[in-house]
Amino acid sequence: MLFYSFFKSLVGKEVVIELKNDLSIAGTLQSVDQYLNVKLTEVQVLDPEKYPHIQSVTSAFVRGSVIRYIQLPPDDVDTQLLQEATRKEITQPRKE
Amino acid sequence: MDVSIVNNDFYLSGMAALIGDIDKQLMVMLRDGRTFIAFLRSLDQFGNLVLHQAFERIIVGQQYADIPRGLFVIRGENVLLIGELDFHRPLRVPLYEVTIEEILKLQKQDLEKKDRIEKLRQKAMLEHGLVDEGNPIEEHY
């Protein structure tokens, strides 16, 4: 749930998603879900020579299981808050 | 949790987010490297899709061809991405349509070339004492 909440806070920001097939897509984060599936708008493929067919894609739904990285704008990430949230998540008693 | 309200916009989680894309013509990329353009008719919670009037678009370099494939059911785990298309968008890298025979020939040559390079790479790694087992779980992307 932590990263789901984290990405929810980044809705509207520009991110770059690198997929496991090495495809990199830039776009604006429109929505994210519990599986970390991502919906992007204003999609731009970063290497149009290698993946020319994606140039016509305007908005995309990317399945969470195929994402390798999500590159974030550093100014939009509060690392202190993230660290605190991580500590809380670990120390919280697990629901049986 | 199927519906949530964030920033005063409500959106659906999981595959329900795609309900708005039903009956639209979409580009679906699969894990095995194939790209389909089709109308999305139905989906379920696993992301299994029913694609109607599907074309498989084979692209080699800057050339492509569309092979009509009809009606498809795709198991959700094979999907990489589902994209909305805007055919009027200007392309930075132009694409040229060729015949199906031509693209299949080009694809075969392309795969043979990639095969050769891969064999050389593995040979070089072996000479350095490294063995490349590939990814044992997910082979294709």
JSON list of C-alpha atoms in Angstrom, two decimals:
[
{"chain": "A", "resi": 1, "resn": "MET", "atom": "CA", "xyz": [0.00, 0.00, 0.00]},
{"chain": "A", "resi": 2, "resn": "LEU", "atom": "CA", "xyz": [2.92, 2.32, 0.62]},
{"chain": "A", "resi": 3, "resn": "PHE", "atom": "CA", "xyz": [3.97, 2.69, -2.97]},
{"chain": "A", "resi": 4, "resn": "TYR", "atom": "CA", "xyz": [0.37, 2.89, -4.10]},
{"chain": "A", "resi": 5, "resn": "SER", "atom": "CA", "xyz": [-0.09, 5.89, -1.81]},
{"chain": "A", "resi": 6, "resn": "PHE", "atom": "CA", "xyz": [3.24, 7.28, -2.92]},
{"chain": "A", "resi": 7, "resn": "PHE", "atom": "CA", "xyz": [2.29, 7.19, -6.58]},
{"chain": "A", "resi": 8, "resn": "LYS", "atom": "CA", "xyz": [-1.16, 8.57, -5.85]},
{"chain": "A", "resi": 9, "resn": "SER", "atom": "CA", "xyz": [0.62, 11.64, -4.54]},
{"chain": "A", "resi": 10, "resn": "LEU", "atom": "CA", "xyz": [2.45, 11.92, -7.87]},
{"chain": "A", "resi": 11, "resn": "VAL", "atom": "CA", "xyz": [-0.64, 12.00, -10.07]},
{"chain": "A", "resi": 12, "resn": "GLY", "atom": "CA", "xyz": [-0.29, 14.85, -12.56]},
{"chain": "A", "resi": 13, "resn": "LYS", "atom": "CA", "xyz": [3.51, 14.74, -12.57]},
{"chain": "A", "resi": 14, "resn": "GLU", "atom": "CA", "xyz": [5.70, 13.84, -15.52]},
{"chain": "A", "resi": 15, "resn": "VAL", "atom": "CA", "xyz": [7.32, 10.45, -15.25]},
{"chain": "A", "resi": 16, "resn": "VAL", "atom": "CA", "xyz": [9.31, 8.10, -17.46]},
{"chain": "A", "resi": 17, "resn": "ILE", "atom": "CA", "xyz": [8.40, 4.44, -17.32]},
{"chain": "A", "resi": 18, "resn": "GLU", "atom": "CA", "xyz": [10.95, 1.84, -18.37]},
{"chain": "A", "resi": 19, "resn": "LEU", "atom": "CA", "xyz": [9.38, -1.50, -19.18]},
{"chain": "A", "resi": 20, "resn": "LYS", "atom": "CA", "xyz": [11.01, -4.90, -18.91]},
{"chain": "A", "resi": 21, "resn": "ASN", "atom": "CA", "xyz": [11.29, -5.01, -22.70]},
{"chain": "A", "resi": 22, "resn": "ASP", "atom": "CA", "xyz": [13.56, -1.94, -22.50]},
{"chain": "A", "resi": 23, "resn": "LEU", "atom": "CA", "xyz": [10.92, 0.39, -23.90]},
{"chain": "A", "resi": 24, "resn": "SER", "atom": "CA", "xyz": [10.92, 3.82, -22.23]},
{"chain": "A", "resi": 25, "resn": "ILE", "atom": "CA", "xyz": [7.79, 5.94, -22.26]},
{"chain": "A", "resi": 26, "resn": "ALA", "atom": "CA", "xyz": [7.48, 9.48, -20.94]},
{"chain": "A", "resi": 27, "resn": "GLY", "atom": "CA", "xyz": [4.12, 10.85, -19.92]},
{"chain": "A", "resi": 28, "resn": "THR", "atom": "CA", "xyz": [1.96, 12.48, -17.29]},
{"chain": "A", "resi": 29, "resn": "LEU", "atom": "CA", "xyz": [0.76, 10.17, -14.54]},
{"chain": "A", "resi": 30, "resn": "GLN", "atom": "CA", "xyz": [-3.01, 10.06, -14.78]},
{"chain": "A", "resi": 31, "resn": "SER", "atom": "CA", "xyz": [-3.76, 7.28, -12.36]},
{"chain": "A", "resi": 32, "resn": "VAL", "atom": "CA", "xyz": [-2.29, 4.33, -10.50]},
{"chain": "A", "resi": 33, "resn": "ASP", "atom": "CA", "xyz": [-3.89, 1.36, -8.80]},
{"chain": "A", "resi": 34, "resn": "GLN", "atom": "CA", "xyz": [-3.13, -1.20, -6.11]},
{"chain": "A", "resi": 35, "resn": "TYR", "atom": "CA", "xyz": [-1.25, -3.41, -8.59]},
{"chain": "A", "resi": 36, "resn": "LEU", "atom": "CA", "xyz": [0.82, -0.37, -9.59]},
{"chain": "A", "resi": 37, "resn": "ASN", "atom": "CA", "xyz": [-0.73, -0.46, -13.05]},
{"chain": "A", "resi": 38, "resn": "VAL", "atom": "CA", "xyz": [-0.18, 3.00, -14.45]},
{"chain": "A", "resi": 39, "resn": "LYS", "atom": "CA", "xyz": [-2.21, 5.17, -16.78]},
{"chain": "A", "resi": 40, "resn": "LEU", "atom": "CA", "xyz": [-0.30, 7.86, -18.60]},
{"chain": "A", "resi": 41, "resn": "THR", "atom": "CA", "xyz": [-1.46, 10.74, -20.75]},
{"chain": "A", "resi": 42, "resn": "GLU", "atom": "CA", "xyz": [0.56, 12.85, -23.20]},
{"chain": "A", "resi": 43, "resn": "VAL", "atom": "CA", "xyz": [2.64, 9.81, -24.02]},
{"chain": "A", "resi": 44, "resn": "GLN", "atom": "CA", "xyz": [5.99, 10.28, -25.74]},
{"chain": "A", "resi": 45, "resn": "VAL", "atom": "CA", "xyz": [8.19, 7.38, -26.63]},
{"chain": "A", "resi": 46, "resn": "LEU", "atom": "CA", "xyz": [11.81, 8.18, -25.83]},
{"chain": "A", "resi": 47, "resn": "ASP", "atom": "CA", "xyz": [13.39, 6.17, -28.61]},
{"chain": "A", "resi": 48, "resn": "PRO", "atom": "CA", "xyz": [11.13, 6.56, -31.64]},
{"chain": "A", "resi": 49, "resn": "GLU", "atom": "CA", "xyz": [13.71, 5.00, -33.95]},
{"chain": "A", "resi": 50, "resn": "LYS", "atom": "CA", "xyz": [13.57, 1.74, -32.08]},
{"chain": "A", "resi": 51, "resn": "TYR", "atom": "CA", "xyz": [9.84, 1.82, -31.37]},
{"chain": "A", "resi": 52, "resn": "PRO", "atom": "CA", "xyz": [8.32, 3.88, -34.16]},
{"chain": "A", "resi": 53, "resn": "HIS", "atom": "CA", "xyz": [4.82, 2.42, -33.89]},
{"chain": "A", "resi": 54, "resn": "ILE", "atom": "CA", "xyz": [4.22, 3.94, -30.47]},
{"chain": "A", "resi": 55, "resn": "GLN", "atom": "CA", "xyz": [4.44, 7.46, -31.83]},
{"chain": "A", "resi": 56, "resn": "SER", "atom": "CA", "xyz": [0.70, 7.46, -32.51]},
{"chain": "A", "resi": 57, "resn": "VAL", "atom": "CA", "xyz": [-0.18, 6.54, -28.93]},
{"chain": "A", "resi": 58, "resn": "THR", "atom": "CA", "xyz": [-1.57, 9.45, -26.94]},
{"chain": "A", "resi": 59, "resn": "SER", "atom": "CA", "xyz": [-2.51, 7.82, -23.68]},
{"chain": "A", "resi": 60, "resn": "ALA", "atom": "CA", "xyz": [-1.55, 4.40, -22.38]},
{"chain": "A", "resi": 61, "resn": "PHE", "atom": "CA", "xyz": [-2.39, 1.90, -19.70]},
{"chain": "A", "resi": 62, "resn": "VAL", "atom": "CA", "xyz": [0.75, 0.06, -18.58]},
{"chain": "A", "resi": 63, "resn": "ARG", "atom": "CA", "xyz": [0.41, -3.18, -16.67]},
{"chain": "A", "resi": 64, "resn": "GLY", "atom": "CA", "xyz": [2.25, -3.03, -13.35]},
{"chain": "A", "resi": 65, "resn": "SER", "atom": "CA", "xyz": [3.89, -6.42, -13.76]},
{"chain": "A", "resi": 66, "resn": "VAL", "atom": "CA", "xyz": [5.86, -5.31, -16.83]},
{"chain": "A", "resi": 67, "resn": "ILE", "atom": "CA", "xyz": [7.35, -2.14, -15.36]},
{"chain": "A", "resi": 68, "resn": "ARG", "atom": "CA", "xyz": [11.03, -2.18, -14.50]},
{"chain": "A", "resi": 69, "resn": "TYR", "atom": "CA", "xyz": [11.53, 1.43, -13.41]},
{"chain": "A", "resi": 70, "resn": "ILE", "atom": "CA", "xyz": [9.50, 4.57, -12.96]},
{"chain": "A", "resi": 71, "resn": "GLN", "atom": "CA", "xyz": [11.68, 7.65, -13.21]},
{"chain": "A", "resi": 72, "resn": "LEU", "atom": "CA", "xyz": [10.42, 10.53, -11.11]},
{"chain": "A", "resi": 73, "resn": "PRO", "atom": "CA", "xyz": [11.11, 14.26, -11.04]},
{"chain": "A", "resi": 74, "resn": "PRO", "atom": "CA", "xyz": [13.39, 14.66, -7.99]},
{"chain": "A", "resi": 75, "resn": "ASP", "atom": "CA", "xyz": [11.74, 17.88, -6.84]},
{"chain": "A", "resi": 76, "resn": "ASP", "atom": "CA", "xyz": [8.41, 16.14, -6.48]},
{"chain": "A", "resi": 77, "resn": "VAL", "atom": "CA", "xyz": [9.66, 13.46, -4.13]},
{"chain": "A", "resi": 78, "resn": "ASP", "atom": "CA", "xyz": [9.88, 14.19, -0.43]},
{"chain": "A", "resi": 79, "resn": "THR", "atom": "CA", "xyz": [12.46, 11.59, 0.61]},
{"chain": "A", "resi": 80, "resn": "GLN", "atom": "CA", "xyz": [12.07, 12.43, 4.34]},
{"chain": "A", "resi": 81, "resn": "LEU", "atom": "CA", "xyz": [8.36, 11.71, 4.18]},
{"chain": "A", "resi": 82, "resn": "LEU", "atom": "CA", "xyz": [9.03, 8.52, 2.25]},
{"chain": "A", "resi": 83, "resn": "GLN", "atom": "CA", "xyz": [11.55, 7.35, 4.83]},
{"chain": "A", "resi": 84, "resn": "GLU", "atom": "CA", "xyz": [9.13, 8.04, 7.67]},
{"chain": "A", "resi": 85, "resn": "ALA", "atom": "CA", "xyz": [6.33, 6.24, 5.89]},
{"chain": "A", "resi": 86, "resn": "THR", "atom": "CA", "xyz": [8.61, 3.26, 5.27]},
{"chain": "A", "resi": 87, "resn": "ARG", "atom": "CA", "xyz": [9.58, 3.09, 8.94]},
{"chain": "A", "resi": 88, "resn": "LYS", "atom": "CA", "xyz": [5.94, 3.23, 9.98]},
{"chain": "A", "resi": 89, "resn": "GLU", "atom": "CA", "xyz": [5.03, 0.54, 7.49]},
{"chain": "A", "resi": 90, "resn": "ILE", "atom": "CA", "xyz": [7.66, -1.82, 8.87]},
{"chain": "A", "resi": 91, "resn": "THR", "atom": "CA", "xyz": [6.98, -1.22, 12.55]},
{"chain": "A", "resi": 92, "resn": "GLN", "atom": "CA", "xyz": [3.22, -1.50, 12.19]},
{"chain": "A", "resi": 93, "resn": "PRO", "atom": "CA", "xyz": [1.83, -4.86, 13.40]},
{"chain": "A", "resi": 94, "resn": "ARG", "atom": "CA", "xyz": [0.80, -7.07, 10.49]},
{"chain": "A", "resi": 95, "resn": "LYS", "atom": "CA", "xyz": [-2.91, -7.84, 10.16]},
{"chain": "A", "resi": 96, "resn": "GLU", "atom": "CA", "xyz": [-3.50, -11.57, 10.79]},
{"chain": "B", "resi": 1, "resn": "MET", "atom": "CA", "xyz": [-11.24, -1.33, -3.49]},
{"chain": "B", "resi": 2, "resn": "ASP", "atom": "CA", "xyz": [-12.59, -0.65, -6.92]},
{"chain": "B", "resi": 3, "resn": "VAL", "atom": "CA", "xyz": [-13.27, 3.05, -6.83]},
{"chain": "B", "resi": 4, "resn": "SER", "atom": "CA", "xyz": [-11.26, 5.71, -5.09]},
{"chain": "B", "resi": 5, "resn": "ILE", "atom": "CA", "xyz": [-11.41, 9.45, -4.95]},
{"chain": "B", "resi": 6, "resn": "VAL", "atom": "CA", "xyz": [-8.11, 11.24, -5.31]},
{"chain": "B", "resi": 7, "resn": "ASN", "atom": "CA", "xyz": [-7.77, 14.95, -5.84]},
{"chain": "B", "resi": 8, "resn": "ASN", "atom": "CA", "xyz": [-11.52, 15.14, -6.34]},
{"chain": "B", "resi": 9, "resn": "ASP", "atom": "CA", "xyz": [-11.30, 12.91, -9.42]},
{"chain": "B", "resi": 10, "resn": "PHE", "atom": "CA", "xyz": [-12.61, 9.43, -9.12]},
{"chain": "B", "resi": 11, "resn": "TYR", "atom": "CA", "xyz": [-10.96, 6.60, -10.92]},
{"chain": "B", "resi": 12, "resn": "LEU", "atom": "CA", "xyz": [-11.27, 2.87, -11.02]},
{"chain": "B", "resi": 13, "resn": "SER", "atom": "CA", "xyz": [-8.55, 0.53, -9.93]},
{"chain": "B", "resi": 14, "resn": "GLY", "atom": "CA", "xyz": [-7.06, -2.40, -11.75]},
{"chain": "B", "resi": 15, "resn": "MET", "atom": "CA", "xyz": [-8.49, -3.36, -15.07]},
{"chain": "B", "resi": 16, "resn": "ALA", "atom": "CA", "xyz": [-11.66, -1.43, -14.35]},
{"chain": "B", "resi": 17, "resn": "ALA", "atom": "CA", "xyz": [-9.69, 1.64, -15.42]},
{"chain": "B", "resi": 18, "resn": "LEU", "atom": "CA", "xyz": [-10.00, 0.35, -18.97]},
{"chain": "B", "resi": 19, "resn": "ILE", "atom": "CA", "xyz": [-13.80, 0.27, -19.01]},
{"chain": "B", "resi": 20, "resn": "GLY", "atom": "CA", "xyz": [-13.79, 3.71, -20.57]},
{"chain": "B", "resi": 21, "resn": "ASP", "atom": "CA", "xyz": [-11.68, 2.33, -23.40]},
{"chain": "B", "resi": 22, "resn": "ILE", "atom": "CA", "xyz": [-14.21, -0.28, -24.47]},
{"chain": "B", "resi": 23, "resn": "ASP", "atom": "CA", "xyz": [-15.23, -0.09, -28.13]},
{"chain": "B", "resi": 24, "resn": "LYS", "atom": "CA", "xyz": [-12.23, 2.10, -28.85]},
{"chain": "B", "resi": 25, "resn": "GLN", "atom": "CA", "xyz": [-9.56, 1.18, -31.32]},
{"chain": "B", "resi": 26, "resn": "LEU", "atom": "CA", "xyz": [-6.44, 0.57, -29.29]},
{"chain": "B", "resi": 27, "resn": "MET", "atom": "CA", "xyz": [-2.87, -0.56, -29.72]},
{"chain": "B", "resi": 28, "resn": "VAL", "atom": "CA", "xyz": [-2.04, -3.56, -27.55]},
{"chain": "B", "resi": 29, "resn": "MET", "atom": "CA", "xyz": [1.56, -4.62, -27.06]},
{"chain": "B", "resi": 30, "resn": "LEU", "atom": "CA", "xyz": [2.24, -8.14, -25.88]},
{"chain": "B", "resi": 31, "resn": "ARG", "atom": "CA", "xyz": [5.16, -9.67, -24.04]},
{"chain": "B", "resi": 32, "resn": "ASP", "atom": "CA", "xyz": [6.21, -11.76, -27.04]},
{"chain": "B", "resi": 33, "resn": "GLY", "atom": "CA", "xyz": [6.92, -8.57, -28.97]},
{"chain": "B", "resi": 34, "resn": "ARG", "atom": "CA", "xyz": [3.73, -8.52, -31.04]},
{"chain": "B", "resi": 35, "resn": "THR", "atom": "CA", "xyz": [1.67, -5.41, -31.54]},
{"chain": "B", "resi": 36, "resn": "PHE", "atom": "CA", "xyz": [-2.04, -5.51, -32.26]},
{"chain": "B", "resi": 37, "resn": "ILE", "atom": "CA", "xyz": [-4.44, -2.79, -33.27]},
{"chain": "B", "resi": 38, "resn": "ALA", "atom": "CA", "xyz": [-8.03, -3.69, -32.53]},
{"chain": "B", "resi": 39, "resn": "PHE", "atom": "CA", "xyz": [-11.32, -2.68, -30.94]},
{"chain": "B", "resi": 40, "resn": "LEU", "atom": "CA", "xyz": [-11.51, -3.57, -27.28]},
{"chain": "B", "resi": 41, "resn": "ARG", "atom": "CA", "xyz": [-14.82, -5.29, -26.73]},
{"chain": "B", "resi": 42, "resn": "SER", "atom": "CA", "xyz": [-14.50, -6.82, -23.30]},
{"chain": "B", "resi": 43, "resn": "LEU", "atom": "CA", "xyz": [-12.20, -7.30, -20.35]},
{"chain": "B", "resi": 44, "resn": "ASP", "atom": "CA", "xyz": [-12.14, -8.85, -16.89]},
{"chain": "B", "resi": 45, "resn": "GLN", "atom": "CA", "xyz": [-10.36, -8.39, -13.56]},
{"chain": "B", "resi": 46, "resn": "PHE", "atom": "CA", "xyz": [-7.28, -10.27, -14.76]},
{"chain": "B", "resi": 47, "resn": "GLY", "atom": "CA", "xyz": [-6.87, -7.99, -17.73]},
{"chain": "B", "resi": 48, "resn": "ASN", "atom": "CA", "xyz": [-7.96, -10.71, -20.15]},
{"chain": "B", "resi": 49, "resn": "LEU", "atom": "CA", "xyz": [-9.10, -8.88, -23.29]},
{"chain": "B", "resi": 50, "resn": "VAL", "atom": "CA", "xyz": [-11.45, -9.52, -26.15]},
{"chain": "B", "resi": 51, "resn": "LEU", "atom": "CA", "xyz": [-10.09, -7.78, -29.25]},
{"chain": "B", "resi": 52, "resn": "HIS", "atom": "CA", "xyz": [-12.26, -7.40, -32.31]},
{"chain": "B", "resi": 53, "resn": "GLN", "atom": "CA", "xyz": [-11.16, -6.79, -35.92]},
{"chain": "B", "resi": 54, "resn": "ALA", "atom": "CA", "xyz": [-7.59, -7.13, -34.82]},
{"chain": "B", "resi": 55, "resn": "PHE", "atom": "CA", "xyz": [-4.58, -6.40, -37.01]},
{"chain": "B", "resi": 56, "resn": "GLU", "atom": "CA", "xyz": [-1.15, -7.60, -36.12]},
{"chain": "B", "resi": 57, "resn": "ARG", "atom": "CA", "xyz": [1.22, -4.80, -37.07]},
{"chain": "B", "resi": 58, "resn": "ILE", "atom": "CA", "xyz": [4.66, -6.15, -37.89]},
{"chain": "B", "resi": 59, "resn": "ILE", "atom": "CA", "xyz": [7.35, -3.50, -37.94]},
{"chain": "B", "resi": 60, "resn": "VAL", "atom": "CA", "xyz": [10.89, -3.97, -39.19]},
{"chain": "B", "resi": 61, "resn": "GLY", "atom": "CA", "xyz": [12.94, -0.80, -39.16]},
{"chain": "B", "resi": 62, "resn": "GLN", "atom": "CA", "xyz": [10.70, 1.86, -40.62]},
{"chain": "B", "resi": 63, "resn": "GLN", "atom": "CA", "xyz": [8.52, -0.50, -42.64]},
{"chain": "B", "resi": 64, "resn": "TYR", "atom": "CA", "xyz": [5.35, -2.16, -41.47]},
{"chain": "B", "resi": 65, "resn": "ALA", "atom": "CA", "xyz": [2.44, -4.27, -42.61]},
{"chain": "B", "resi": 66, "resn": "ASP", "atom": "CA", "xyz": [-0.90, -5.13, -41.03]},
{"chain": "B", "resi": 67, "resn": "ILE", "atom": "CA", "xyz": [-2.05, -8.73, -40.97]},
{"chain": "B", "resi": 68, "resn": "PRO", "atom": "CA", "xyz": [-5.77, -9.12, -40.27]},
{"chain": "B", "resi": 69, "resn": "ARG", "atom": "CA", "xyz": [-6.31, -11.52, -37.40]},
{"chain": "B", "resi": 70, "resn": "GLY", "atom": "CA", "xyz": [-10.02, -11.20, -36.61]},
{"chain": "B", "resi": 71, "resn": "LEU", "atom": "CA", "xyz": [-11.35, -11.91, -33.14]},
{"chain": "B", "resi": 72, "resn": "PHE", "atom": "CA", "xyz": [-8.93, -12.55, -30.29]},
{"chain": "B", "resi": 73, "resn": "VAL", "atom": "CA", "xyz": [-9.00, -13.37, -26.63]},
{"chain": "B", "resi": 74, "resn": "ILE", "atom": "CA", "xyz": [-5.75, -12.43, -24.93]},
{"chain": "B", "resi": 75, "resn": "ARG", "atom": "CA", "xyz": [-4.76, -13.65, -21.50]},
{"chain": "B", "resi": 76, "resn": "GLY", "atom": "CA", "xyz": [-4.05, -10.60, -19.37]},
{"chain": "B", "resi": 77, "resn": "GLU", "atom": "CA", "xyz": [-0.61, -11.61, -18.14]},
{"chain": "B", "resi": 78, "resn": "ASN", "atom": "CA", "xyz": [0.76, -11.28, -21.67]},
{"chain": "B", "resi": 79, "resn": "VAL", "atom": "CA", "xyz": [-0.16, -7.64, -22.05]},
{"chain": "B", "resi": 80, "resn": "LEU", "atom": "CA", "xyz": [2.55, -4.97, -21.83]},
{"chain": "B", "resi": 81, "resn": "LEU", "atom": "CA", "xyz": [0.56, -1.89, -22.60]},
{"chain": "B", "resi": 82, "resn": "ILE", "atom": "CA", "xyz": [-2.73, -0.73, -24.04]},
{"chain": "B", "resi": 83, "resn": "GLY", "atom": "CA", "xyz": [-2.60, 2.60, -25.83]},
{"chain": "B", "resi": 84, "resn": "GLU", "atom": "CA", "xyz": [-5.11, 4.96, -27.36]},
{"chain": "B", "resi": 85, "resn": "LEU", "atom": "CA", "xyz": [-4.24, 5.90, -30.89]},
{"chain": "B", "resi": 86, "resn": "ASP", "atom": "CA", "xyz": [-4.25, 9.19, -32.67]},
{"chain": "B", "resi": 87, "resn": "PHE", "atom": "CA", "xyz": [-3.55, 8.56, -36.32]},
{"chain": "B", "resi": 88, "resn": "HIS", "atom": "CA", "xyz": [-3.35, 12.27, -37.07]},
{"chain": "B", "resi": 89, "resn": "ARG", "atom": "CA", "xyz": [-0.36, 12.80, -34.86]},
{"chain": "B", "resi": 90, "resn": "PRO", "atom": "CA", "xyz": [2.71, 13.73, -36.92]},
{"chain": "B", "resi": 91, "resn": "LEU", "atom": "CA", "xyz": [5.43, 11.12, -36.68]},
{"chain": "B", "resi": 92, "resn": "ARG", "atom": "CA", "xyz": [8.95, 12.12, -35.84]},
{"chain": "B", "resi": 93, "resn": "VAL", "atom": "CA", "xyz": [10.17, 8.93, -37.47]},
{"chain": "B", "resi": 94, "resn": "PRO", "atom": "CA", "xyz": [8.07, 8.18, -40.58]},
{"chain": "B", "resi": 95, "resn": "LEU", "atom": "CA", "xyz": [6.71, 4.69, -41.20]},
{"chain": "B", "resi": 96, "resn": "TYR", "atom": "CA", "xyz": [6.18, 3.14, -44.62]},
{"chain": "B", "resi": 97, "resn": "GLU", "atom": "CA", "xyz": [3.61, 0.47, -45.33]},
{"chain": "B", "resi": 98, "resn": "VAL", "atom": "CA", "xyz": [4.70, -2.56, -47.37]},
{"chain": "B", "resi": 99, "resn": "THR", "atom": "CA", "xyz": [3.00, -5.78, -48.40]},
{"chain": "B", "resi": 100, "resn": "ILE", "atom": "CA", "xyz": [2.58, -8.67, -45.99]},
{"chain": "B", "resi": 101, "resn": "GLU", "atom": "CA", "xyz": [4.95, -10.88, -48.00]},
{"chain": "B", "resi": 102, "resn": "GLU", "atom": "CA", "xyz": [7.58, -8.19, -47.91]},
{"chain": "B", "resi": 103, "resn": "ILE", "atom": "CA", "xyz": [7.35, -7.61, -44.18]},
{"chain": "B", "resi": 104, "resn": "LEU", "atom": "CA", "xyz": [7.47, -11.32, -43.37]},
{"chain": "B", "resi": 105, "resn": "LYS", "atom": "CA", "xyz": [10.62, -11.59, -45.47]},
{"chain": "B", "resi": 106, "resn": "LEU", "atom": "CA", "xyz": [12.16, -8.57, -43.70]},
{"chain": "B", "resi": 107, "resn": "GLN", "atom": "CA", "xyz": [11.15, -9.94, -40.34]},
{"chain": "B", "resi": 108, "resn": "LYS", "atom": "CA", "xyz": [12.80, -13.28, -41.08]},
{"chain": "B", "resi": 109, "resn": "GLN", "atom": "CA", "xyz": [16.03, -11.52, -42.11]},
{"chain": "B", "resi": 110, "resn": "ASP", "atom": "CA", "xyz": [15.88, -9.33, -39.02]},
{"chain": "B", "resi": 111, "resn": "LEU", "atom": "CA", "xyz": [15.41, -12.31, -36.71]},
{"chain": "B", "resi": 112, "resn": "GLU", "atom": "CA", "xyz": [18.27, -14.19, -38.39]},
{"chain": "B", "resi": 113, "resn": "LYS", "atom": "CA", "xyz": [20.53, -11.19, -37.91]},
{"chain": "B", "resi": 114, "resn": "LYS", "atom": "CA", "xyz": [19.57, -10.87, -34.25]},
{"chain": "B", "resi": 115, "resn": "ASP", "atom": "CA", "xyz": [20.13, -14.59, -33.82]},
{"chain": "B", "resi": 116, "resn": "ARG", "atom": "CA", "xyz": [23.64, -14.33, -35.24]},
{"chain": "B", "resi": 117, "resn": "ILE", "atom": "CA", "xyz": [24.50, -11.39, -33.00]},
{"chain": "B", "resi": 118, "resn": "GLU", "atom": "CA", "xyz": [23.12, -13.25, -29.98]},
{"chain": "B", "resi": 119, "resn": "LYS", "atom": "CA", "xyz": [25.21, -16.32, -30.78]},
{"chain": "B", "resi": 120, "resn": "LEU", "atom": "CA", "xyz": [28.35, -14.19, -31.09]},
{"chain": "B", "resi": 121, "resn": "ARG", "atom": "CA", "xyz": [27.54, -12.49, -27.80]},
{"chain": "B", "resi": 122, "resn": "GLN", "atom": "CA", "xyz": [27.09, -15.80, -26.01]},
{"chain": "B", "resi": 123, "resn": "LYS", "atom": "CA", "xyz": [30.30, -17.13, -27.51]},
{"chain": "B", "resi": 124, "resn": "ALA", "atom": "CA", "xyz": [32.17, -14.03, -26.30]},
{"chain": "B", "resi": 125, "resn": "MET", "atom": "CA", "xyz": [30.71, -14.41, -22.83]},
{"chain": "B", "resi": 126, "resn": "LEU", "atom": "CA", "xyz": [31.67, -18.07, -22.75]},
{"chain": "B", "resi": 127, "resn": "GLU", "atom": "CA", "xyz": [35.22, -17.13, -23.64]},
{"chain": "B", "resi": 128, "resn": "HIS", "atom": "CA", "xyz": [35.23, -14.91, -20.59]},
{"chain": "B", "resi": 129, "resn": "GLY", "atom": "CA", "xyz": [33.96, -17.74, -18.46]},
{"chain": "B", "resi": 130, "resn": "LEU", "atom": "CA", "xyz": [30.39, -16.41, -18.17]},
{"chain": "B", "resi": 131, "resn": "VAL", "atom": "CA", "xyz": [27.27, -18.37, -18.99]},
{"chain": "B", "resi": 132, "resn": "ASP", "atom": "CA", "xyz": [24.13, -16.48, -19.95]},
{"chain": "B", "resi": 133, "resn": "GLU", "atom": "CA", "xyz": [21.05, -18.40, -18.93]},
{"chain": "B", "resi": 134, "resn": "GLY", "atom": "CA", "xyz": [18.68, -15.64, -19.91]},
{"chain": "B", "resi": 135, "resn": "ASN", "atom": "CA", "xyz": [15.71, -14.95, -17.70]},
{"chain": "B", "resi": 136, "resn": "PRO", "atom": "CA", "xyz": [14.38, -18.29, -16.50]},
{"chain": "B", "resi": 137, "resn": "ILE", "atom": "CA", "xyz": [10.92, -16.97, -15.73]},
{"chain": "B", "resi": 138, "resn": "GLU", "atom": "CA", "xyz": [10.07, -14.41, -18.35]},
{"chain": "B", "resi": 139, "resn": "GLU", "atom": "CA", "xyz": [11.74, -15.23, -21.62]},
{"chain": "B", "resi": 140, "resn": "HIS", "atom": "CA", "xyz": [10.27, -12.91, -24.17]},
{"chain": "B", "resi": 141, "resn": "TYR", "atom": "CA", "xyz": [9.57, -9.28, -24.01]}
]
